Structures are given as C-alpha cells and as structure tokens.
Short mmCIF file of C-alpha atoms and ligand atoms in Angstrom, two decimals:
data_model
loop_
_atom_site.label_atom_id
_atom_site.label_comp_id
_atom_site.label_asym_id
_atom_site.label_seq_id
_atom_site.Cartn_x
_atom_site.Cartn_y
_atom_site.Cartn_z
CA UNK A 18 27.34 -13.72 0.91
CA UNK A 19 25.30 -12.76 4.16
CA UNK A 20 21.95 -12.96 4.49
CA UNK A 21 21.05 -9.86 2.57
CA UNK A 22 17.66 -9.81 1.51
CA UNK A 23 17.23 -8.94 -1.42
CA UNK A 24 19.83 -10.21 -3.04
CA UNK A 25 22.32 -7.13 -4.08
CA UNK A 26 23.19 -7.42 -8.22
CA UNK A 27 26.97 -7.49 -7.85
CA UNK A 28 28.77 -8.24 -4.16
CA UNK A 29 32.28 -9.35 -3.61
CA UNK A 30 33.44 -9.81 0.31
CA UNK A 31 36.90 -7.92 0.33
CA UNK A 32 39.52 -8.24 3.02
CA UNK A 33 39.49 -5.69 6.00
CA UNK A 34 36.70 -4.57 8.57
CA UNK A 35 35.74 -1.31 10.00
CA UNK A 36 34.21 -0.74 13.34
CA UNK A 37 30.97 1.85 13.22
CA UNK A 38 29.97 3.30 16.64
CA UNK A 39 27.48 5.13 17.17
CA UNK A 40 28.18 8.74 16.62
CA UNK A 41 30.69 8.40 13.52
CA UNK A 42 30.81 10.70 11.41
CA UNK A 43 29.33 11.18 8.07
CA UNK A 44 30.14 13.12 5.20
CA UNK A 45 28.94 14.31 1.75
CA UNK A 46 25.95 16.32 0.35
CA UNK A 47 22.82 17.06 2.52
CA UNK A 48 20.23 15.35 0.70
CA UNK A 49 22.15 12.00 0.42
CA UNK A 50 23.22 12.45 3.59
CA UNK A 51 20.10 12.57 5.82
CA UNK A 52 18.35 9.43 4.18
CA UNK A 53 21.48 7.73 5.59
CA UNK A 54 21.23 9.18 8.77
CA UNK A 55 17.29 8.11 8.50
CA UNK A 56 17.75 4.69 7.90
CA UNK A 57 20.62 4.37 10.21
CA UNK A 58 18.85 6.60 13.52
CA UNK A 59 20.31 3.68 16.11
CA UNK A 60 24.47 4.66 15.19
CA UNK A 61 23.09 8.41 15.38
CA UNK A 62 25.28 9.35 12.35
CA UNK A 63 26.81 13.08 13.43
CA UNK A 64 27.62 15.33 10.01
CA UNK A 65 31.11 16.36 9.49
CA UNK A 66 33.69 17.67 6.53
CA UNK A 67 35.47 14.08 6.00
CA UNK A 68 34.46 10.91 8.11
CA UNK A 69 34.07 6.61 8.56
CA UNK A 70 31.05 7.21 6.28
CA UNK A 71 31.51 9.02 3.09
CA UNK A 72 28.53 9.21 0.72
CA UNK A 73 28.53 10.53 -2.85
CA UNK A 74 26.26 11.95 -5.75
CA UNK A 75 26.74 9.42 -8.73
CA UNK A 76 24.16 10.69 -11.47
CA UNK A 77 24.96 8.49 -13.84
CA UNK A 78 22.64 6.17 -11.35
CA UNK A 79 19.40 5.54 -11.60
CA UNK A 80 17.47 7.50 -7.96
CA UNK A 81 17.53 4.14 -6.81
CA UNK A 82 20.94 2.43 -7.49
CA UNK A 83 23.72 2.43 -5.47
CA UNK A 84 27.64 0.73 -4.67
CA UNK A 85 28.61 0.48 -1.03
CA UNK A 86 32.18 -0.35 -0.28
CA UNK A 87 33.25 -0.84 3.46
CA UNK A 88 36.61 -1.87 4.12
CA UNK A 89 39.43 -0.98 7.13
CA UNK A 90 39.42 2.97 5.84
CA UNK A 91 35.59 3.05 6.53
CA UNK A 92 32.90 2.83 4.52
CA UNK A 93 32.20 4.36 1.29
CA UNK A 94 28.47 5.00 -0.07
CA UNK A 95 27.79 6.22 -3.91
CA UNK A 96 24.01 7.06 -4.88
CA UNK A 97 21.81 7.77 -7.97
CA UNK A 98 19.63 10.10 -5.68
CA UNK A 99 17.94 9.87 -2.04
CA UNK A 100 16.47 6.99 -2.58
CA UNK A 101 19.49 4.72 -3.89
CA UNK A 102 21.24 6.56 -0.58
CA UNK A 103 18.45 5.00 1.70
CA UNK A 104 19.04 1.95 0.19
CA UNK A 105 22.81 1.61 0.28
CA UNK A 106 22.23 2.28 4.02
CA UNK A 107 19.55 -0.33 3.90
CA UNK A 108 21.89 -2.73 2.46
CA UNK A 109 24.57 -1.69 5.39
CA UNK A 110 22.40 -2.46 8.29
CA UNK A 111 21.87 -5.69 6.87
CA UNK A 112 25.46 -6.28 6.91
CA UNK A 113 25.22 -5.57 10.70
CA UNK A 114 24.11 -8.34 13.79
CA UNK A 115 20.66 -8.35 14.70
CA UNK A 116 20.69 -6.94 17.47
CA UNK A 117 21.12 -3.62 15.50
CA UNK A 118 17.45 -3.86 14.74
CA UNK A 119 16.70 -2.98 17.90
CA UNK A 120 15.99 -0.14 19.61
CA UNK A 121 17.98 1.08 21.99
CA UNK A 122 21.14 -0.79 19.87
CA UNK A 123 23.96 1.62 21.15
CA UNK A 124 27.52 0.99 20.91
CA UNK A 125 30.42 -0.85 17.87
CA UNK A 126 29.55 -2.72 15.34
CA UNK A 127 31.64 -4.70 13.07
CA UNK A 128 31.26 -4.07 9.05
CA UNK A 129 33.13 -6.70 7.32
CA UNK A 130 34.93 -5.67 4.09
CA UNK A 131 32.21 -5.79 1.00
CA UNK A 132 31.56 -3.99 -2.19
CA UNK A 133 28.48 -4.13 -3.69
CA UNK A 134 26.67 -2.29 -7.27
CA UNK A 135 23.17 -2.76 -6.75
CA UNK A 136 20.05 -1.34 -8.85
CA UNK A 137 16.44 -2.80 -8.52
CA UNK A 138 14.75 -4.84 -11.50
CA UNK A 139 11.49 -3.48 -10.92
CA UNK A 140 10.47 0.26 -10.15
CA UNK A 141 6.65 -0.83 -8.59
CA UNK A 142 7.64 -2.99 -5.64
CA UNK A 143 4.74 -2.90 -3.83
CA UNK A 144 2.46 -3.97 -1.08
CA UNK A 145 -1.43 -3.55 -0.90
CA UNK A 146 -3.13 -3.34 2.40
CA UNK A 147 -6.97 -2.97 2.56
CA UNK A 148 -8.48 -1.32 5.39
CA UNK A 149 -11.54 -1.26 4.38
CA UNK A 150 -12.67 -4.61 5.61
CA UNK A 151 -10.47 -4.59 8.89
CA UNK A 152 -9.38 -1.08 9.79
CA UNK A 153 -5.86 -0.84 10.75
CA UNK A 154 -4.90 2.15 12.46
CA UNK A 155 -2.14 4.04 11.82
CA UNK A 156 0.63 3.42 13.61
CA UNK A 157 0.33 -0.23 12.06
CA UNK A 158 0.66 1.17 8.48
CA UNK A 159 3.14 3.21 10.25
CA UNK A 160 4.97 0.08 11.22
CA UNK A 161 4.06 -1.71 8.11
CA UNK A 162 6.38 0.77 5.89
CA UNK A 163 9.11 0.08 8.46
CA UNK A 164 9.19 -3.27 7.77
CA UNK A 165 8.93 -2.72 3.11
CA UNK A 166 11.40 -0.48 3.78
CA UNK A 167 13.68 -2.85 5.08
CA UNK A 168 12.86 -4.78 2.40
CA UNK A 169 13.33 -2.22 -0.83
CA UNK A 170 9.49 -2.10 -1.17
CA UNK A 171 8.57 1.37 -2.72
CA UNK A 172 4.55 1.13 -3.25
CA UNK A 173 1.89 0.88 -0.39
CA UNK A 174 -1.36 0.28 -2.05
CA UNK A 175 -3.76 1.60 0.27
CA UNK A 176 -7.74 -0.02 -0.48
CA UNK A 177 -9.56 2.75 1.81
CA UNK A 178 -12.90 2.14 0.72
CA UNK A 179 -15.03 -0.71 0.09
CA UNK A 180 -18.65 -1.72 0.65
CA UNK A 181 -17.89 -2.61 4.06
CA UNK A 182 -16.28 0.57 4.97
CA UNK A 183 -15.31 4.11 3.93
CA UNK A 184 -11.32 5.43 5.72
CA UNK A 185 -11.07 8.41 5.17
CA UNK A 186 -11.85 11.80 6.79
CA UNK A 187 -14.16 14.04 4.39
CA UNK A 188 -14.68 17.47 4.98
CA UNK A 189 -16.54 18.40 2.09
CA UNK A 190 -19.04 15.64 2.90
CA UNK A 191 -18.62 14.40 6.37
CA UNK A 192 -20.91 12.01 5.92
CA UNK A 193 -18.30 9.81 4.67
CA UNK A 194 -16.66 9.15 8.18
CA UNK A 195 -19.33 9.87 9.92
CA UNK A 196 -21.67 6.90 8.70
CA UNK A 197 -19.23 5.56 5.95
CA UNK A 198 -16.45 4.00 8.45
CA UNK A 199 -18.22 2.08 10.59
CA UNK A 200 -20.54 -1.56 10.30
CA UNK A 201 -22.74 -2.84 13.07
CA UNK A 202 -21.54 -6.22 12.73
CA UNK A 203 -19.15 -8.39 10.50
CA UNK A 204 -19.66 -12.19 9.13
CA UNK A 205 -18.08 -14.80 10.96
CA UNK A 206 -18.92 -18.06 8.46
CA UNK A 207 -16.91 -19.48 6.71
CA UNK A 208 -16.90 -18.48 2.64
CA UNK A 209 -20.46 -20.61 1.15
CA UNK A 210 -21.30 -21.29 4.31
CA UNK A 211 -25.39 -20.11 6.18
CA UNK A 212 -24.48 -16.08 7.16
CA UNK A 213 -23.00 -15.52 10.99
CA UNK A 214 -22.06 -12.36 12.29
CA UNK A 215 -20.30 -11.40 15.19
CA UNK A 216 -22.14 -8.36 16.64
CA UNK A 217 -19.73 -5.85 17.33
CA UNK A 218 -19.00 -2.91 15.69
CA UNK A 219 -16.01 -2.44 13.56
CA UNK A 220 -14.38 0.73 12.37
CA UNK A 221 -11.93 3.22 11.71
CA UNK A 222 -10.99 5.99 9.54
CA UNK A 223 -7.89 8.12 8.90
CA UNK A 224 -7.89 11.65 9.22
CA UNK A 225 -6.58 13.98 6.45
CA UNK A 226 -3.50 14.97 9.02
CA UNK A 227 -2.74 10.94 9.72
CA UNK A 228 -2.86 10.83 5.56
CA UNK A 229 -0.49 13.74 5.12
CA UNK A 230 1.86 12.29 8.23
CA UNK A 231 1.39 8.97 6.26
CA UNK A 232 2.50 9.92 3.08
CA UNK A 233 5.58 11.90 4.39
CA UNK A 234 6.30 9.38 6.91
CA UNK A 235 6.49 6.70 3.79
CA UNK A 236 8.07 9.29 1.50
CA UNK A 237 11.51 9.48 4.24
CA UNK A 238 11.46 5.68 3.64
CA UNK A 239 11.61 5.50 0.02
CA UNK A 240 7.82 4.66 0.02
CA UNK A 241 4.90 6.03 -2.16
CA UNK A 242 1.07 5.81 -1.30
CA UNK A 243 -0.78 4.87 -3.35
CA UNK A 244 -4.00 5.91 -2.16
CA UNK A 245 -7.30 3.82 -3.65
CA UNK A 246 -11.03 4.99 -3.92
CA UNK A 247 -12.70 1.77 -5.53
CA UNK A 248 -15.17 2.87 -8.10
CA UNK A 249 -18.07 2.65 -9.13
CA UNK A 250 -19.17 -0.43 -7.78
CA UNK A 251 -17.97 -1.50 -4.19
CA UNK A 252 -19.97 1.39 -3.36
CA UNK A 253 -22.15 0.29 -0.08
CA UNK A 254 -20.07 2.36 2.47
CA UNK A 255 -20.53 5.35 0.41
CA UNK A 256 -23.90 4.72 0.00
CA UNK A 257 -24.43 4.48 3.08
CA UNK A 258 -23.83 8.25 3.83
CA UNK A 259 -24.97 9.32 0.76
CA UNK A 260 -27.73 7.53 -1.07
CA UNK A 261 -28.23 10.19 -3.43
CA UNK A 262 -25.70 9.59 -5.07
CA UNK A 263 -26.23 6.23 -5.54
CA UNK A 264 -28.05 4.73 -9.18
CA UNK A 265 -31.19 3.78 -7.69
CA UNK A 266 -31.36 5.96 -4.58
CA UNK A 267 -32.57 3.47 -1.77
CA UNK A 268 -30.70 3.20 1.28
CA UNK A 269 -28.21 0.84 2.67
CA UNK A 270 -26.24 -0.11 5.65
CA UNK A 271 -22.36 -0.18 5.27
CA UNK A 272 -22.13 -3.84 4.32
CA UNK A 273 -21.34 -6.08 7.12
CA UNK A 274 -20.37 -9.49 4.89
CA UNK A 275 -17.86 -10.32 2.52
CA UNK A 276 -19.05 -10.65 -1.57
CA UNK A 277 -19.60 -8.64 -4.54
CA UNK A 278 -22.84 -5.87 -3.75
CA UNK A 279 -25.00 -4.77 -6.62
CA UNK A 280 -24.62 -1.55 -5.26
CA UNK A 281 -23.20 1.31 -7.39
CA UNK A 282 -22.80 4.79 -7.71
CA UNK A 283 -24.67 7.00 -10.35
CA UNK A 284 -22.54 8.06 -13.60
CA UNK A 285 -24.73 11.58 -13.40
CA UNK A 286 -22.67 15.14 -13.12
CA UNK A 287 -23.70 15.59 -9.26
CA UNK A 288 -21.69 11.90 -8.26
CA UNK A 289 -18.85 12.91 -10.75
CA UNK A 290 -18.43 15.75 -8.66
CA UNK A 291 -18.76 14.57 -5.64
CA UNK A 292 -16.13 12.20 -6.40
CA UNK A 293 -13.85 14.99 -7.74
CA UNK A 294 -14.02 16.69 -4.48
CA UNK A 295 -13.11 13.73 -2.57
CA UNK A 296 -10.28 13.20 -5.02
CA UNK A 297 -8.86 16.36 -4.42
CA UNK A 298 -9.66 16.34 -0.44
CA UNK A 299 -7.11 13.34 -0.60
CA UNK A 300 -4.51 14.74 -2.88
CA UNK A 301 -4.36 17.79 -1.44
CA UNK A 302 -3.80 16.02 2.46
CA UNK A 303 -0.98 13.47 0.40
CA UNK A 304 0.44 15.97 -1.31
CA UNK A 305 3.13 15.16 -4.39
CA UNK A 306 1.14 12.03 -5.21
CA UNK A 307 2.05 10.21 -8.25
CA UNK A 308 -0.90 7.54 -8.73
CA UNK A 309 -4.24 7.10 -7.79
CA UNK A 310 -5.83 4.01 -7.98
CA UNK A 311 -9.39 4.63 -9.29
CA UNK A 312 -11.03 0.21 -8.75
CA UNK A 313 -12.94 -0.72 -11.31
CA UNK A 314 -13.76 -4.12 -10.67
CA UNK A 315 -16.42 -6.51 -9.89
CA UNK A 316 -18.91 -3.70 -10.88
CA UNK A 317 -22.33 -4.79 -11.00
CA UNK A 318 -24.10 -2.46 -14.17
CA UNK A 319 -27.54 -3.62 -13.81
CA UNK A 320 -28.97 -0.26 -12.04
CA UNK A 321 -27.40 1.61 -14.87
CA UNK A 322 -28.79 -0.48 -17.71
CA UNK A 323 -32.64 -0.27 -15.66
CA UNK A 324 -32.63 2.78 -15.05
CA UNK A 325 -34.08 5.38 -17.34
CA UNK A 326 -32.43 8.30 -16.34
CA UNK A 327 -29.02 7.04 -16.50
CA UNK A 328 -29.92 5.13 -20.09
CA UNK A 329 -31.11 8.62 -20.94
CA UNK A 330 -28.06 10.74 -19.55
CA UNK A 331 -26.03 7.56 -21.49
CA UNK A 332 -27.71 8.05 -24.80
CA UNK A 333 -26.89 11.92 -24.62
CA UNK A 334 -23.23 11.35 -24.23
CA UNK A 335 -23.58 9.38 -27.11
CA UNK A 336 -22.44 6.18 -25.61
CA UNK A 337 -23.93 2.92 -26.84
CA UNK A 338 -23.87 0.73 -23.63
CA UNK A 339 -23.58 0.45 -19.84
CA UNK A 340 -19.74 -0.58 -20.63
CA UNK A 341 -18.88 2.52 -22.95
CA UNK A 342 -20.57 4.41 -19.97
CA UNK A 343 -18.01 2.76 -17.03
CA UNK A 344 -15.63 3.57 -19.24
CA UNK A 345 -16.47 7.13 -19.86
CA UNK A 346 -17.32 7.50 -16.52
CA UNK A 347 -13.59 6.36 -15.12
CA UNK A 348 -11.69 8.17 -18.28
CA UNK A 349 -13.23 11.10 -16.57
CA UNK A 350 -11.84 10.80 -13.08
CA UNK A 351 -8.55 9.56 -14.43
CA UNK A 352 -8.77 13.08 -16.70
CA UNK A 353 -9.31 14.73 -13.54
CA UNK A 354 -6.30 13.16 -11.77
CA UNK A 355 -4.22 13.53 -14.90
CA UNK A 356 -4.82 17.91 -14.78
CA UNK A 357 -3.52 17.38 -10.78
CA UNK A 358 -0.48 15.51 -11.51
CA UNK A 359 -1.30 11.88 -10.86
CA UNK A 360 -1.77 8.94 -12.90
CA UNK A 361 -4.98 6.48 -12.55
CA UNK A 362 -4.75 2.94 -11.99
CA UNK A 363 -7.27 0.49 -12.75
CA UNK A 364 -8.01 -2.84 -11.86
CA UNK A 365 -7.85 -5.72 -14.94
CA UNK A 366 -11.72 -5.23 -15.99
CA UNK A 367 -11.31 -1.56 -16.30
CA UNK A 368 -8.64 -2.65 -19.26
CA UNK A 369 -11.08 -5.24 -20.60
CA UNK A 370 -13.84 -2.39 -20.52
CA UNK A 371 -11.76 -0.56 -23.43
CA UNK A 372 -11.83 3.13 -23.18
CA UNK A 373 -8.64 3.76 -20.60
CA UNK A 374 -6.25 6.87 -21.19
CA UNK A 375 -3.39 5.59 -22.54
CA UNK A 376 -1.09 6.46 -19.06
CA UNK A 377 -3.30 4.25 -17.06
CA UNK A 378 -1.57 1.38 -15.03
CA UNK A 379 -3.45 -1.60 -15.26
CA UNK A 380 -3.64 -4.12 -12.24
CA UNK A 381 -4.52 -7.38 -13.76
CA UNK A 382 -5.67 -9.12 -10.61
CA UNK A 383 -7.60 -12.30 -12.65
CA UNK A 384 -3.74 -13.66 -14.52
CA UNK A 385 -1.06 -12.80 -16.19
CA UNK A 386 -3.36 -13.43 -19.71
CA UNK A 387 -4.78 -10.12 -19.22
CA UNK A 388 -2.11 -8.66 -18.02
CA UNK A 389 -0.45 -9.60 -21.54
CA UNK A 390 -2.72 -7.64 -23.65
CA UNK A 391 -2.87 -4.71 -21.31
CA UNK A 392 1.01 -4.72 -21.79
CA UNK A 393 0.57 -5.46 -25.49
CA UNK A 394 -2.26 -2.29 -25.52
CA UNK A 395 0.45 -0.02 -24.91
CA UNK A 396 -0.63 0.34 -20.62
CA UNK A 397 2.24 -0.27 -17.65
CA UNK A 398 1.48 -3.22 -15.88
CA UNK A 399 1.87 -3.50 -12.10
CA UNK A 400 1.63 -7.89 -11.54
CA UNK A 401 -0.72 -8.61 -9.07
CA UNK A 402 -2.85 -11.91 -10.03
CA UNK A 403 -4.24 -14.26 -7.27
CA UNK A 404 -1.81 -16.89 -7.21
CA UNK A 405 0.57 -16.20 -6.15
CA UNK A 406 -0.16 -12.90 -4.93
CA UNK A 407 -2.86 -12.65 -3.27
CA UNK A 408 -1.35 -12.84 0.45
CA UNK A 409 -4.25 -13.55 2.18
CA UNK A 410 -4.25 -17.10 0.94
CA UNK A 411 -3.06 -19.93 3.46
CA UNK A 412 0.32 -20.82 2.60
CA UNK A 413 -0.38 -24.74 3.39
CA UNK A 414 -3.40 -26.79 2.77
CA UNK A 415 -4.20 -27.85 6.87
CA UNK A 416 -6.44 -26.99 9.33
CA UNK A 417 -3.62 -26.08 11.68
CA UNK A 418 -3.43 -22.70 9.37
CA UNK A 419 -5.82 -19.87 10.02
CA UNK A 420 -8.86 -19.50 8.44
CA UNK A 421 -8.36 -18.09 4.60
CA UNK A 422 -10.36 -17.89 1.78
CA UNK A 423 -8.59 -20.50 -0.55
CA UNK A 424 -5.54 -22.43 -0.52
CA UNK A 425 -2.10 -22.90 -1.15
CA UNK A 426 0.52 -19.78 -1.52
CA UNK A 427 3.45 -20.62 -0.74
CA UNK A 428 7.19 -18.67 -0.25
CA UNK A 429 8.03 -21.17 -3.04
CA UNK A 430 5.13 -20.35 -4.95
CA UNK A 431 6.64 -16.55 -5.08
CA UNK A 432 10.16 -16.80 -5.10
CA UNK A 433 9.04 -18.65 -8.12
CA UNK A 434 7.36 -15.63 -9.75
CA UNK A 435 8.40 -13.90 -13.10
CA UNK A 436 6.64 -10.62 -13.34
CA UNK A 437 7.64 -10.04 -17.27
CA UNK A 438 6.38 -13.82 -18.09
CA UNK A 439 9.70 -15.39 -20.51
CA UNK A 440 8.00 -15.43 -23.78
CA UNK A 441 6.57 -12.41 -23.79
CA UNK A 442 7.13 -9.97 -26.53
CA UNK A 443 10.24 -7.39 -26.06
CA UNK A 444 7.87 -4.59 -25.95
CA UNK A 445 5.59 -5.67 -23.22
CA UNK A 446 8.44 -7.09 -21.26
CA UNK A 447 9.10 -3.37 -20.63
CA UNK A 448 5.58 -1.88 -19.92
CA UNK A 449 5.78 -4.26 -16.77
CA UNK A 450 6.60 -1.60 -13.97
CA UNK A 451 6.94 -4.39 -11.40
CA UNK A 452 4.58 -6.46 -8.97
CA UNK A 453 2.45 -6.29 -5.60
CA UNK A 454 1.07 -8.24 -3.08
CA UNK A 455 -2.66 -8.13 -1.72
CA UNK A 456 -3.62 -7.99 1.54
CA UNK A 457 -6.79 -8.53 1.33
CA UNK A 458 -8.25 -7.58 4.22
CA UNK A 459 -12.05 -9.75 5.15
CA UNK A 460 -9.90 -12.79 6.84
CA UNK A 461 -6.79 -10.87 8.55
CA UNK A 462 -8.92 -9.06 11.58
CA UNK A 463 -6.21 -7.44 12.82
CA UNK A 464 -2.35 -6.46 12.29
CA UNK A 465 -0.91 -9.47 14.26
CA UNK A 466 -3.06 -11.72 11.17
CA UNK A 467 -2.05 -9.21 8.82
CA UNK A 468 2.09 -9.89 10.11
CA UNK A 469 1.51 -13.29 9.27
CA UNK A 470 0.36 -13.15 6.15
CA UNK A 471 2.29 -10.96 4.49
CA UNK A 472 5.47 -12.41 5.82
CA UNK A 473 7.55 -14.18 4.59
CA UNK A 474 6.04 -14.33 1.15
CA UNK A 475 6.48 -10.56 1.04
CA UNK A 476 10.20 -11.02 1.71
CA UNK A 477 10.13 -13.15 -1.68
CA UNK A 478 8.49 -10.89 -3.38
CA UNK A 479 11.25 -8.03 -2.43
CA UNK A 480 13.86 -10.03 -4.00
CA UNK A 481 11.35 -10.65 -6.90
CA UNK A 482 10.74 -6.80 -7.28
CA UNK A 483 14.53 -6.23 -6.62
CA UNK A 484 16.34 -8.62 -8.49
CA UNK A 485 14.20 -10.26 -10.91
CA UNK A 486 14.39 -13.45 -9.77
CA UNK A 487 14.92 -14.83 -6.28
CA UNK A 488 18.48 -16.68 -5.71
CA UNK A 489 19.49 -20.07 -6.07
CA UNK A 490 20.42 -19.47 -2.60
CA UNK A 491 16.90 -17.29 -1.26
CA UNK A 492 16.07 -20.22 1.00
CA UNK A 493 19.03 -20.29 2.44
CA UNK A 494 19.58 -16.78 3.58
CA UNK A 495 15.80 -16.54 4.36
CA UNK A 496 15.77 -18.33 7.74
CA UNK A 497 18.95 -15.77 8.58
CA UNK A 498 16.67 -12.34 7.18
CA UNK A 499 13.81 -13.84 9.62
CA UNK A 500 15.98 -12.89 12.65
CA UNK A 501 16.05 -9.62 11.84
CA UNK A 502 12.16 -9.67 12.08
CA UNK A 503 12.40 -11.46 14.90
CA UNK A 504 14.30 -8.60 16.43
CA UNK A 505 11.78 -5.87 14.13
CA UNK A 506 9.34 -7.77 16.12
CA UNK A 507 7.44 -8.87 13.53
CA UNK A 508 5.18 -11.98 13.78
CA UNK A 509 5.64 -13.59 10.46
CA UNK A 510 4.52 -16.84 9.42
CA UNK A 511 7.51 -19.78 10.54
CA UNK A 512 8.65 -21.93 7.92
CA UNK A 513 7.31 -25.08 9.38
CA UNK A 514 4.22 -23.26 10.12
CA UNK A 515 2.71 -21.54 12.96
CA UNK A 516 3.38 -21.26 16.53
CA UNK A 517 0.04 -22.81 18.14
CA UNK A 518 -1.83 -19.32 18.95
CA UNK A 519 -1.38 -18.51 15.39
CA UNK A 520 -3.57 -20.68 14.55
CA UNK A 521 -6.72 -19.15 15.60
CA UNK A 522 -9.77 -20.14 13.82
CA UNK A 523 -9.09 -23.31 11.81
CA UNK A 524 -8.61 -23.22 7.89
CA UNK A 525 -10.62 -25.56 6.07
CA UNK A 526 -8.46 -26.96 3.61
CA UNK A 527 -9.49 -27.41 0.38
CA UNK A 528 -12.51 -25.33 0.10
CA UNK A 529 -11.14 -22.91 -2.39
CA UNK A 530 -8.31 -24.10 -4.08
CA UNK A 531 -6.18 -21.45 -5.82
CA UNK A 532 -5.23 -23.73 -8.89
CA UNK A 533 -9.46 -23.54 -9.44
CA UNK A 534 -9.80 -20.37 -8.91
CA UNK A 535 -7.36 -19.19 -11.55
CA UNK A 536 -8.88 -20.66 -14.30
CA UNK A 537 -12.10 -19.17 -13.07
CA UNK A 538 -10.50 -15.74 -13.41
CA UNK A 539 -8.74 -16.69 -16.62
CA UNK A 540 -12.40 -17.62 -18.21
CA UNK A 541 -13.70 -14.60 -17.11
CA UNK A 542 -10.70 -12.60 -19.05
CA UNK A 543 -11.67 -14.54 -21.84
CA UNK A 544 -15.36 -13.98 -22.19
CA UNK A 545 -17.28 -11.42 -23.80
CA UNK A 546 -19.09 -10.61 -21.28
CA UNK A 547 -16.02 -10.09 -18.53
CA UNK A 548 -17.03 -6.82 -16.85
CA UNK A 549 -19.21 -8.86 -14.95
CA UNK A 550 -18.46 -9.98 -11.12
CA UNK A 551 -16.38 -12.99 -10.84
CA UNK A 552 -16.06 -14.62 -7.46
C1 LIG B 622 -10.41 -7.68 -6.66
O1 LIG B 622 -9.49 -8.71 -6.10
N1 LIG B 622 -11.31 -7.51 -6.82
C2 LIG B 622 -9.02 -6.71 -7.36
#
C-alpha cells in the first residue's frame, strides 16, 4: 500500500493507471461533485455530463463511507453522502505525489490503479483546541481544520472559555469580550515552582461573524465544530467581566496563572438566564450545531456551600447537596440546548455527580474506568483520557523537548490506544462514539507549538479513529505521510526529535510522569468525593 493514512478498510492495487490533469471533467450529482471539487481544488475539476472522474450515490453506504476505483479508463467514486465523497477525494489526493499538496501545483498527475472500499470505525474523530489559555487567531483555526480534513478527522472541540480568557464576542454582554478576553500577564514558571510572570498582555476573541465563518469552513470540510463554554467552575474570566454572576459577588482579574481556581458561577436564576442568552448567541452564530460542551470539570463547590442565599435556593429546589445542585444546574443548561436541537457534552466529573440527561455525551478525561461506567449507565462516550490523548504532554522525557506539563506520550502510545477496550461488554462498546486528542494550551503558547504537539500524534489518532486500530504497518507509512505535511507547511515534531529551534524552553523530564498522573486521576474517580478538583 502506498502511505495512505488513515489506512482504508479494503485496498487493492489494479493494473493500469490514469493521468489526471488540471481542468479534468467530473460528473455526477452536484451535492457529491461539490465536495470532491472542493477537496481537490488544485485540480480545478470542471463539471460535465460524463468525465474523467465519475461520482455516484449509493444510499446503502453510510454517510462517511465510499468506494474509489481508478484505472486506465478513469476514476469512479461511489459515496454514501457528502462526507463520503469528500473522504474519497482525500484518499485520491493521497494517491498523488506529495507536491500536489502545494498551492499552484497545476499539471498532470499519474493516478495508480487501485480499488478502495472504506468506512470509518468511529463517528467521532476529534481534536480539542484550548484557545482560552493561549488564543489562536482565526486563520490558525481554519488551517487546523484543513490539516484535520487531510486526516479524515471530523470534530473540532473549541475550548472557548476558561479562567484565563473568554474568547467569544457577546452583543448581549459585551464586557465578556471587552474585559474577559485578555489578561495583563501570563505565568512563566515551571509546574509547582515559584510563580513568575511575563508582564505581557495576552488576549483575543472571535467575533460572532468569525464563529459563523469557522463553522461554515469546517462544515465544508466535513468537520463539526463543538464549542465549549466551561461552567460552573473555570469561571474567572466571566467573573472578571460580570462579578454579579458569581457565587460571592467578589471581583476578579482574568487569571494569569494555571491550575484550579475556586471562582464559580452562581446557580441562581439571573446567572442561568445569562448563560442561556450567551449560549443562544453562540448557537445562532454557529448555525446548525449538534453538540455543545458545557464543561463540568474541576469544580470547587465551596462557595456554593458557604452562601446562605445559594443554600436557601438549593433547599427551595428540594435538593439535598451542592453536588445535586451542580447536577441540576448542568441539566437546566442541557435542557435549554436540547430545546435548540443540540446535545450537551460534559467532562466526566459531571457524570460522577449524577443526574445528567440521558442524551448527554460524556468525555472521560480521567481514564477509561470512569468512561466505562458512563457507557454502562447508557451515556455515549468520547474517549479522551490523559494517557495517551493529552497532547500537551511531552513526547520524550528529555530536556531537548519544549516545556510540557509532564511526560511521556509517544506516537506509538497513541497508535496502541483502544477507544473501546476488548474486555468491555458489547453494549458498552456500542456507546463509544470515538476518541479525541486534547491540545491544552497553557504551554502551547503559539501556533508553531500547537503544530509540534499535535502532529504526528494526531496522525495516529486519525488512524485509530478511522480504522479502529492502527495498522501493523502504521510506523512504515508514517514517514511517507509526513512528507505531505512538509508540503503543507505543518511544523510537526520530527520522529527523531525536535529541530534545534523547536526545543525552546527546556522541558524538565520526569517532573510529572503521566503514569503517576493517571494513577492519581483513577483514584479520584473511585472516591466518594470525586467531584473535587484533581490536579
Ligand atoms: C480537564 O482536563 N480538566 C478536562
């Protein structure tokens, strides 16, 4: 097999080949021809009645499934839907030389004779971008979507809100973007060392028009944007803008350092109404959005327990504990989303607290043990455990690596990951929607660092998500695939380690081993008090 990545389900080489030239004719139904033309824009394919590339619908195939045949008479694509046609075109592109990934690559390209039958194992093949801790300009989000599309990744989880920054324009509550979108300075110290700061302002936000554009750009590349407004904790940036929506009314500055903050939104009706308005603004901007993440992680409930007003409100609702109040709060927001046609997604603490709507999707970041419990309880699950899917961990325990929260998560670790482990029961396996790699950005300070941490680990993620398991020849195919990323200008981590200028501030090897972190997180999910912050 050529270095196709992700690996197709069925692949065979045929005799004969085809010369595909710029301006070749493509025929078929417009809604399938369009995504092929779009994916292969460099070819400037021209619609016609019959052509070099023929596209057909086969409604018996899944939306993302396709068949691709090339031979001396031309190229045939049979797709189950728009996404399938788009992915057939991505596979066809991978059959062409790497130079075809460069802009301006007009000419004539030899397409080898092949037959491919393909469909994804998992429907959720995601990457998470934390644009709160370090903002990524819109152009970088669009570029990430382009690189995801090459890998048939189809969910972009945007972590738009955290203690360190709010990243969404709000016309109803403009102080959110005016005040909440920037901080005066940023922590520069290593984990658990004396605090130091850079004294340089950091910020940015997406206008509602930017978000409309990002969602449309993603949709045209078969990627669904999953926005996250993380509540009720991780709320410092919101409360810097509107302290009246907090549990204490105290004033805050947008947080300049990392870790868990006790700042928490109030559960009282004014705050719930505020959040519904902001969620509506977001939904209106994104258009038809099937999932909205509402966080629920690392919530410090002390301010709720200490507030007489909140205690009285909890009792008026007939709720016996602050944990039940938190469940109620998230469920009210999930109900609001459901009325707008969107499903809520939460981090696993919210599942452990109990009381979720049954259709809420759970992201088990603290390990697959809690993921299994969520699946057994009938929740759809997206596997995203710290090990091996937190891509902010270093790929090697080496001071040559750039500063990372901890180590080590390698490409091979990601390739060996099973989103639905073999010892799970069939109905639990059936609840696994897929998997997602997390790019938390406390130490991913700019787009170059995002590229370095994302790729090639996300190449392995894409293969597992599409094929179910990484092929035995994954490591052999990867170098060939990386030449495509070279042509695209992606600054991935080379397989033999960083280039000198990619080392940047040295990592402190071994300071936070990921194995110790996983043990700690696993314990957290076992204990009765498991909604307490864990790191
Ligand atoms: C998380 O890492 N707090 C989801």
